[in-house]
């Protein structure tokens, strides 16, 4: 009887995340998909890591971005490595496209949610195959959708209204990058976990490209930034 109790007490679940990344923003543009994220990793509210890659090419046709628990993201990447290896072993001239990758991730996330042991991430999956652009997301409990632009985390509240106003299907690469920079700048101002070290990547029919990290030009002299709590109830 004691041994059974011991085995039950040894069962662990992810109760809260430890090292986390914040928002990912992505959109379709004329030739493919553009995706942006910062490179910060927060340990609670402490910005512990400042060079974490949260955008990864997956196979030949897909690009993956993740917010949430970094170690769970690494586990998801291991799952995808196995999936791509198995797919390549068929050597049938075909390869998994972004829609198949997104469907796979929705099943993985929902499966783990049903075990009450979720992978604590929100994922963005975009890609191009046979001239068809695809962009979707899935969260930690398996809720998923596809759209012309998506965002995770605080970006879902602050970046998507900007995207709804300014996105159109004939965006050039330069216009898409400018729009993503605008979204990331708003998030940098408003999200305490965001850092000014941004990575942008694109994927087209030719494949994925990850661009070097860069910093956004910012302006902190707005009066609301100088005394953000003035007039707030209970403030000093």
mmCIF file of C-alpha atoms in Angstrom:
data_model
loop_
_atom_site.group_PDB
_atom_site.id
_atom_site.type_symbol
_atom_site.label_atom_id
_atom_site.label_comp_id
_atom_site.label_asym_id
_atom_site.label_seq_id
_atom_site.Cartn_x
_atom_site.Cartn_y
_atom_site.Cartn_z
ATOM 1 C CA UNK A 1 0.000 0.000 0.000
ATOM 2 C CA UNK A 2 2.825 2.372 0.911
ATOM 3 C CA UNK A 3 4.533 1.802 -2.436
ATOM 4 C CA UNK A 4 1.344 2.746 -4.300
ATOM 5 C CA UNK A 5 1.062 5.973 -2.324
ATOM 6 C CA UNK A 6 4.709 6.728 -3.073
ATOM 7 C CA UNK A 7 4.137 6.305 -6.823
ATOM 8 C CA UNK A 8 1.137 8.641 -6.706
ATOM 9 C CA UNK A 9 3.072 11.308 -4.806
ATOM 10 C CA UNK A 10 5.932 11.054 -7.330
ATOM 11 C CA UNK A 11 3.638 12.006 -10.233
ATOM 12 C CA UNK A 12 4.489 15.551 -11.309
ATOM 13 C CA UNK A 13 2.609 18.076 -13.410
ATOM 14 C CA UNK A 14 3.597 21.443 -14.843
ATOM 15 C CA UNK A 15 1.832 23.771 -12.414
ATOM 16 C CA UNK A 16 3.420 26.955 -13.685
ATOM 17 C CA UNK A 17 6.144 27.864 -16.179
ATOM 18 C CA UNK A 18 9.690 28.786 -15.108
ATOM 19 C CA UNK A 19 11.587 30.453 -17.971
ATOM 20 C CA UNK A 20 9.227 32.071 -20.452
ATOM 21 C CA UNK A 21 9.289 34.045 -23.664
ATOM 22 C CA UNK A 22 6.714 36.696 -24.486
ATOM 23 C CA UNK A 23 4.742 37.543 -27.646
ATOM 24 C CA UNK A 24 5.217 36.267 -31.199
ATOM 25 C CA UNK A 25 3.650 38.253 -34.059
ATOM 26 C CA UNK A 26 3.276 36.901 -37.607
ATOM 27 C CA UNK A 27 1.572 37.894 -40.847
ATOM 28 C CA UNK A 28 1.185 36.872 -44.460
ATOM 29 C CA UNK A 29 2.801 39.110 -47.049
ATOM 30 C CA UNK A 30 2.966 39.048 -50.834
ATOM 31 C CA UNK A 31 5.575 36.284 -51.157
ATOM 32 C CA UNK A 32 5.201 34.311 -47.934
ATOM 33 C CA UNK A 33 5.126 34.630 -44.152
ATOM 34 C CA UNK A 34 6.884 37.093 -41.835
ATOM 35 C CA UNK A 35 7.330 36.391 -38.119
ATOM 36 C CA UNK A 36 8.817 38.439 -35.262
ATOM 37 C CA UNK A 37 9.697 37.834 -31.614
ATOM 38 C CA UNK A 38 12.123 39.242 -29.099
ATOM 39 C CA UNK A 39 14.943 37.151 -27.642
ATOM 40 C CA UNK A 40 14.222 37.535 -23.942
ATOM 41 C CA UNK A 41 13.677 34.721 -21.466
ATOM 42 C CA UNK A 42 12.104 35.715 -18.144
ATOM 43 C CA UNK A 43 12.611 33.781 -14.905
ATOM 44 C CA UNK A 44 9.422 34.906 -13.196
ATOM 45 C CA UNK A 45 9.601 38.689 -13.515
ATOM 46 C CA UNK A 46 13.407 38.676 -13.814
ATOM 47 C CA UNK A 47 14.751 39.046 -17.333
ATOM 48 C CA UNK A 48 17.264 36.218 -17.008
ATOM 49 C CA UNK A 49 18.239 35.380 -20.616
ATOM 50 C CA UNK A 50 18.656 37.785 -23.504
ATOM 51 C CA UNK A 51 19.634 35.606 -26.475
ATOM 52 C CA UNK A 52 16.969 32.912 -26.778
ATOM 53 C CA UNK A 53 15.922 31.934 -30.308
ATOM 54 C CA UNK A 54 12.158 31.481 -30.344
ATOM 55 C CA UNK A 55 11.798 31.310 -34.138
ATOM 56 C CA UNK A 56 12.828 28.028 -35.778
ATOM 57 C CA UNK A 57 12.598 26.653 -39.336
ATOM 58 C CA UNK A 58 10.817 23.279 -39.373
ATOM 59 C CA UNK A 59 11.427 20.969 -42.314
ATOM 60 C CA UNK A 60 11.383 22.419 -45.835
ATOM 61 C CA UNK A 61 8.200 24.457 -45.765
ATOM 62 C CA UNK A 62 7.491 25.704 -42.223
ATOM 63 C CA UNK A 63 8.528 28.262 -39.643
ATOM 64 C CA UNK A 64 7.652 27.947 -35.950
ATOM 65 C CA UNK A 65 7.508 30.653 -33.274
ATOM 66 C CA UNK A 66 6.766 30.055 -29.602
ATOM 67 C CA UNK A 67 5.912 32.024 -26.512
ATOM 68 C CA UNK A 68 5.687 30.488 -23.060
ATOM 69 C CA UNK A 69 7.910 27.938 -21.315
ATOM 70 C CA UNK A 70 11.254 27.580 -23.096
ATOM 71 C CA UNK A 71 11.959 24.004 -21.963
ATOM 72 C CA UNK A 72 8.550 22.880 -23.256
ATOM 73 C CA UNK A 73 9.371 24.577 -26.578
ATOM 74 C CA UNK A 74 12.597 22.538 -26.697
ATOM 75 C CA UNK A 75 10.552 19.386 -26.099
ATOM 76 C CA UNK A 76 8.209 20.327 -28.962
ATOM 77 C CA UNK A 77 11.243 20.816 -31.227
ATOM 78 C CA UNK A 78 12.369 17.280 -30.335
ATOM 79 C CA UNK A 79 8.934 15.939 -31.293
ATOM 80 C CA UNK A 80 9.157 17.777 -34.621
ATOM 81 C CA UNK A 81 12.692 16.500 -35.295
ATOM 82 C CA UNK A 82 11.407 12.945 -34.882
ATOM 83 C CA UNK A 83 8.405 13.661 -37.114
ATOM 84 C CA UNK A 84 10.582 15.110 -39.901
ATOM 85 C CA UNK A 85 13.099 12.262 -39.640
ATOM 86 C CA UNK A 86 10.286 9.700 -39.945
ATOM 87 C CA UNK A 87 8.815 11.622 -42.895
ATOM 88 C CA UNK A 88 12.206 11.737 -44.656
ATOM 89 C CA UNK A 89 12.709 7.993 -44.164
ATOM 90 C CA UNK A 90 9.828 7.350 -46.563
ATOM 91 C CA UNK A 91 11.906 9.020 -49.312
ATOM 92 C CA UNK A 92 8.795 9.335 -51.458
ATOM 93 C CA UNK A 93 9.505 12.788 -52.881
ATOM 94 C CA UNK A 94 6.887 14.400 -50.656
ATOM 95 C CA UNK A 95 7.397 16.357 -47.443
ATOM 96 C CA UNK A 96 5.102 17.623 -44.707
ATOM 97 C CA UNK A 97 3.738 21.104 -45.366
ATOM 98 C CA UNK A 98 2.756 23.828 -42.888
ATOM 99 C CA UNK A 99 -0.877 22.695 -42.696
ATOM 100 C CA UNK A 100 0.194 19.172 -41.704
ATOM 101 C CA UNK A 101 2.678 20.555 -39.158
ATOM 102 C CA UNK A 102 0.016 22.796 -37.652
ATOM 103 C CA UNK A 103 -2.482 19.924 -37.438
ATOM 104 C CA UNK A 104 0.161 17.771 -35.742
ATOM 105 C CA UNK A 105 0.887 20.489 -33.166
ATOM 106 C CA UNK A 106 -2.812 20.954 -32.383
ATOM 107 C CA UNK A 107 -3.071 17.215 -31.623
ATOM 108 C CA UNK A 108 0.065 17.259 -29.440
ATOM 109 C CA UNK A 109 -1.093 20.274 -27.420
ATOM 110 C CA UNK A 110 -4.647 18.976 -26.960
ATOM 111 C CA UNK A 111 -3.363 15.514 -26.028
ATOM 112 C CA UNK A 112 -1.144 16.906 -23.302
ATOM 113 C CA UNK A 113 -3.936 19.152 -22.068
ATOM 114 C CA UNK A 114 -6.170 16.074 -21.673
ATOM 115 C CA UNK A 115 -3.487 14.470 -19.518
ATOM 116 C CA UNK A 116 -3.590 17.575 -17.289
ATOM 117 C CA UNK A 117 0.088 18.034 -18.053
ATOM 118 C CA UNK A 118 0.137 20.727 -20.751
ATOM 119 C CA UNK A 119 3.069 21.975 -22.755
ATOM 120 C CA UNK A 120 2.989 25.569 -21.527
ATOM 121 C CA UNK A 121 3.293 27.323 -24.900
ATOM 122 C CA UNK A 122 1.385 29.258 -27.508
ATOM 123 C CA UNK A 123 2.732 28.369 -30.948
ATOM 124 C CA UNK A 124 2.628 30.152 -34.299
ATOM 125 C CA UNK A 125 3.179 28.006 -37.403
ATOM 126 C CA UNK A 126 3.551 29.550 -40.838
ATOM 127 C CA UNK A 127 4.817 28.345 -44.178
ATOM 128 C CA UNK A 128 4.502 28.103 -47.932
ATOM 129 C CA UNK A 129 4.052 24.957 -50.009
ATOM 130 C CA UNK A 130 3.084 24.711 -53.695
ATOM 131 C CA UNK A 131 2.473 28.452 -53.759
ATOM 132 C CA UNK A 132 -0.054 28.281 -50.900
ATOM 133 C CA UNK A 133 0.643 30.462 -47.842
ATOM 134 C CA UNK A 134 -0.471 29.125 -44.477
ATOM 135 C CA UNK A 135 -0.480 30.758 -41.037
ATOM 136 C CA UNK A 136 -2.018 29.368 -37.871
ATOM 137 C CA UNK A 137 -1.586 29.235 -34.117
ATOM 138 C CA UNK A 138 -2.372 26.867 -31.255
ATOM 139 C CA UNK A 139 -2.325 27.526 -27.532
ATOM 140 C CA UNK A 140 -1.508 25.336 -24.539
ATOM 141 C CA UNK A 141 -4.967 23.745 -24.344
ATOM 142 C CA UNK A 142 -5.264 23.014 -28.053
ATOM 143 C CA UNK A 143 -7.385 25.973 -29.186
ATOM 144 C CA UNK A 144 -6.286 26.699 -32.738
ATOM 145 C CA UNK A 145 -7.145 28.708 -35.834
ATOM 146 C CA UNK A 146 -5.600 30.023 -39.018
ATOM 147 C CA UNK A 147 -5.681 33.637 -40.178
ATOM 148 C CA UNK A 148 -3.886 36.264 -42.261
ATOM 149 C CA UNK A 149 -2.122 37.540 -39.133
ATOM 150 C CA UNK A 150 -1.747 36.026 -35.662
ATOM 151 C CA UNK A 151 -0.123 36.927 -32.350
ATOM 152 C CA UNK A 152 0.438 35.242 -29.005
ATOM 153 C CA UNK A 153 0.560 36.551 -25.465
ATOM 154 C CA UNK A 154 0.043 40.270 -24.949
ATOM 155 C CA UNK A 155 0.476 40.668 -28.701
ATOM 156 C CA UNK A 156 -2.983 39.158 -29.108
ATOM 157 C CA UNK A 157 -4.394 42.235 -27.342
ATOM 158 C CA UNK A 158 -2.005 44.988 -28.447
ATOM 159 C CA UNK A 159 -0.640 43.955 -31.857
ATOM 160 C CA UNK A 160 -3.667 42.440 -33.567
ATOM 161 C CA UNK A 161 -5.743 45.653 -33.507
ATOM 162 C CA UNK A 162 -2.882 47.327 -35.409
ATOM 163 C CA UNK A 163 -2.723 44.402 -37.836
ATOM 164 C CA UNK A 164 -6.491 44.505 -38.412
ATOM 165 C CA UNK A 165 -6.221 48.185 -39.354
ATOM 166 C CA UNK A 166 -3.099 48.089 -41.519
ATOM 167 C CA UNK A 167 -2.665 44.586 -42.965
ATOM 168 C CA UNK A 168 -3.538 43.883 -46.594
ATOM 169 C CA UNK A 169 -2.752 40.862 -48.760
ATOM 170 C CA UNK A 170 -0.396 42.683 -51.142
ATOM 171 C CA UNK A 171 2.093 43.817 -48.497
ATOM 172 C CA UNK A 172 5.653 43.913 -49.815
ATOM 173 C CA UNK A 173 8.483 42.506 -47.719
ATOM 174 C CA UNK A 174 9.540 46.028 -46.662
ATOM 175 C CA UNK A 175 5.970 47.009 -45.710
ATOM 176 C CA UNK A 176 5.518 43.767 -43.757
ATOM 177 C CA UNK A 177 8.723 44.311 -41.798
ATOM 178 C CA UNK A 178 7.711 47.914 -41.057
ATOM 179 C CA UNK A 179 4.312 46.735 -39.775
ATOM 180 C CA UNK A 180 5.905 44.067 -37.562
ATOM 181 C CA UNK A 181 8.344 46.645 -36.190
ATOM 182 C CA UNK A 182 5.411 48.896 -35.290
ATOM 183 C CA UNK A 183 3.739 46.021 -33.423
ATOM 184 C CA UNK A 184 6.947 45.059 -31.620
ATOM 185 C CA UNK A 185 7.553 48.689 -30.608
ATOM 186 C CA UNK A 186 4.095 48.910 -28.993
ATOM 187 C CA UNK A 187 4.776 45.637 -27.167
ATOM 188 C CA UNK A 188 8.177 46.884 -26.030
ATOM 189 C CA UNK A 189 6.525 49.970 -24.517
ATOM 190 C CA UNK A 190 3.710 48.064 -22.829
ATOM 191 C CA UNK A 191 4.935 44.536 -22.013
ATOM 192 C CA UNK A 192 7.246 44.373 -19.012
ATOM 193 C CA UNK A 193 8.717 41.064 -20.244
ATOM 194 C CA UNK A 194 9.671 42.393 -23.683
ATOM 195 C CA UNK A 195 13.254 43.398 -24.502
ATOM 196 C CA UNK A 196 14.694 45.540 -27.269
ATOM 197 C CA UNK A 197 16.422 42.709 -29.087
ATOM 198 C CA UNK A 198 14.153 41.633 -31.932
ATOM 199 C CA UNK A 199 14.463 38.808 -34.419
ATOM 200 C CA UNK A 200 12.488 38.725 -37.669
ATOM 201 C CA UNK A 201 12.295 35.750 -40.000
ATOM 202 C CA UNK A 202 10.567 35.026 -43.287
ATOM 203 C CA UNK A 203 9.615 31.917 -45.188
ATOM 204 C CA UNK A 204 8.844 31.774 -48.908
ATOM 205 C CA UNK A 205 8.689 29.044 -51.519
ATOM 206 C CA UNK A 206 12.515 29.106 -51.541
ATOM 207 C CA UNK A 207 12.799 28.380 -47.809
ATOM 208 C CA UNK A 208 13.233 30.088 -44.445
ATOM 209 C CA UNK A 209 15.550 32.994 -43.617
ATOM 210 C CA UNK A 210 16.350 34.130 -40.066
ATOM 211 C CA UNK A 211 17.685 37.687 -39.975
ATOM 212 C CA UNK A 212 20.214 38.889 -37.365
ATOM 213 C CA UNK A 213 18.778 40.416 -34.167
ATOM 214 C CA UNK A 214 18.409 44.182 -34.023
ATOM 215 C CA UNK A 215 17.117 46.924 -31.712
ATOM 216 C CA UNK A 216 14.170 49.190 -32.427
ATOM 217 C CA UNK A 217 14.380 52.975 -32.285
ATOM 218 C CA UNK A 218 12.339 54.085 -29.268
ATOM 219 C CA UNK A 219 11.169 57.344 -27.700
ATOM 220 C CA UNK A 220 10.587 57.405 -23.944
ATOM 221 C CA UNK A 221 9.878 61.112 -23.403
ATOM 222 C CA UNK A 222 6.094 60.832 -23.656
ATOM 223 C CA UNK A 223 4.504 62.463 -20.613
ATOM 224 C CA UNK A 224 2.566 59.264 -19.827
ATOM 225 C CA UNK A 225 5.867 57.367 -19.542
ATOM 226 C CA UNK A 226 7.429 59.905 -17.155
ATOM 227 C CA UNK A 227 4.769 59.516 -14.491
ATOM 228 C CA UNK A 228 2.612 56.539 -15.484
ATOM 229 C CA UNK A 229 0.605 56.317 -12.260
ATOM 230 C CA UNK A 230 -0.267 60.007 -11.847
ATOM 231 C CA UNK A 231 -3.929 60.323 -10.998
ATOM 232 C CA UNK A 232 -4.289 56.594 -10.319
ATOM 233 C CA UNK A 233 -6.200 55.694 -7.169
ATOM 234 C CA UNK A 234 -3.836 54.746 -4.355
ATOM 235 C CA UNK A 235 -0.713 56.012 -6.162
ATOM 236 C CA UNK A 236 1.905 58.260 -4.555
#
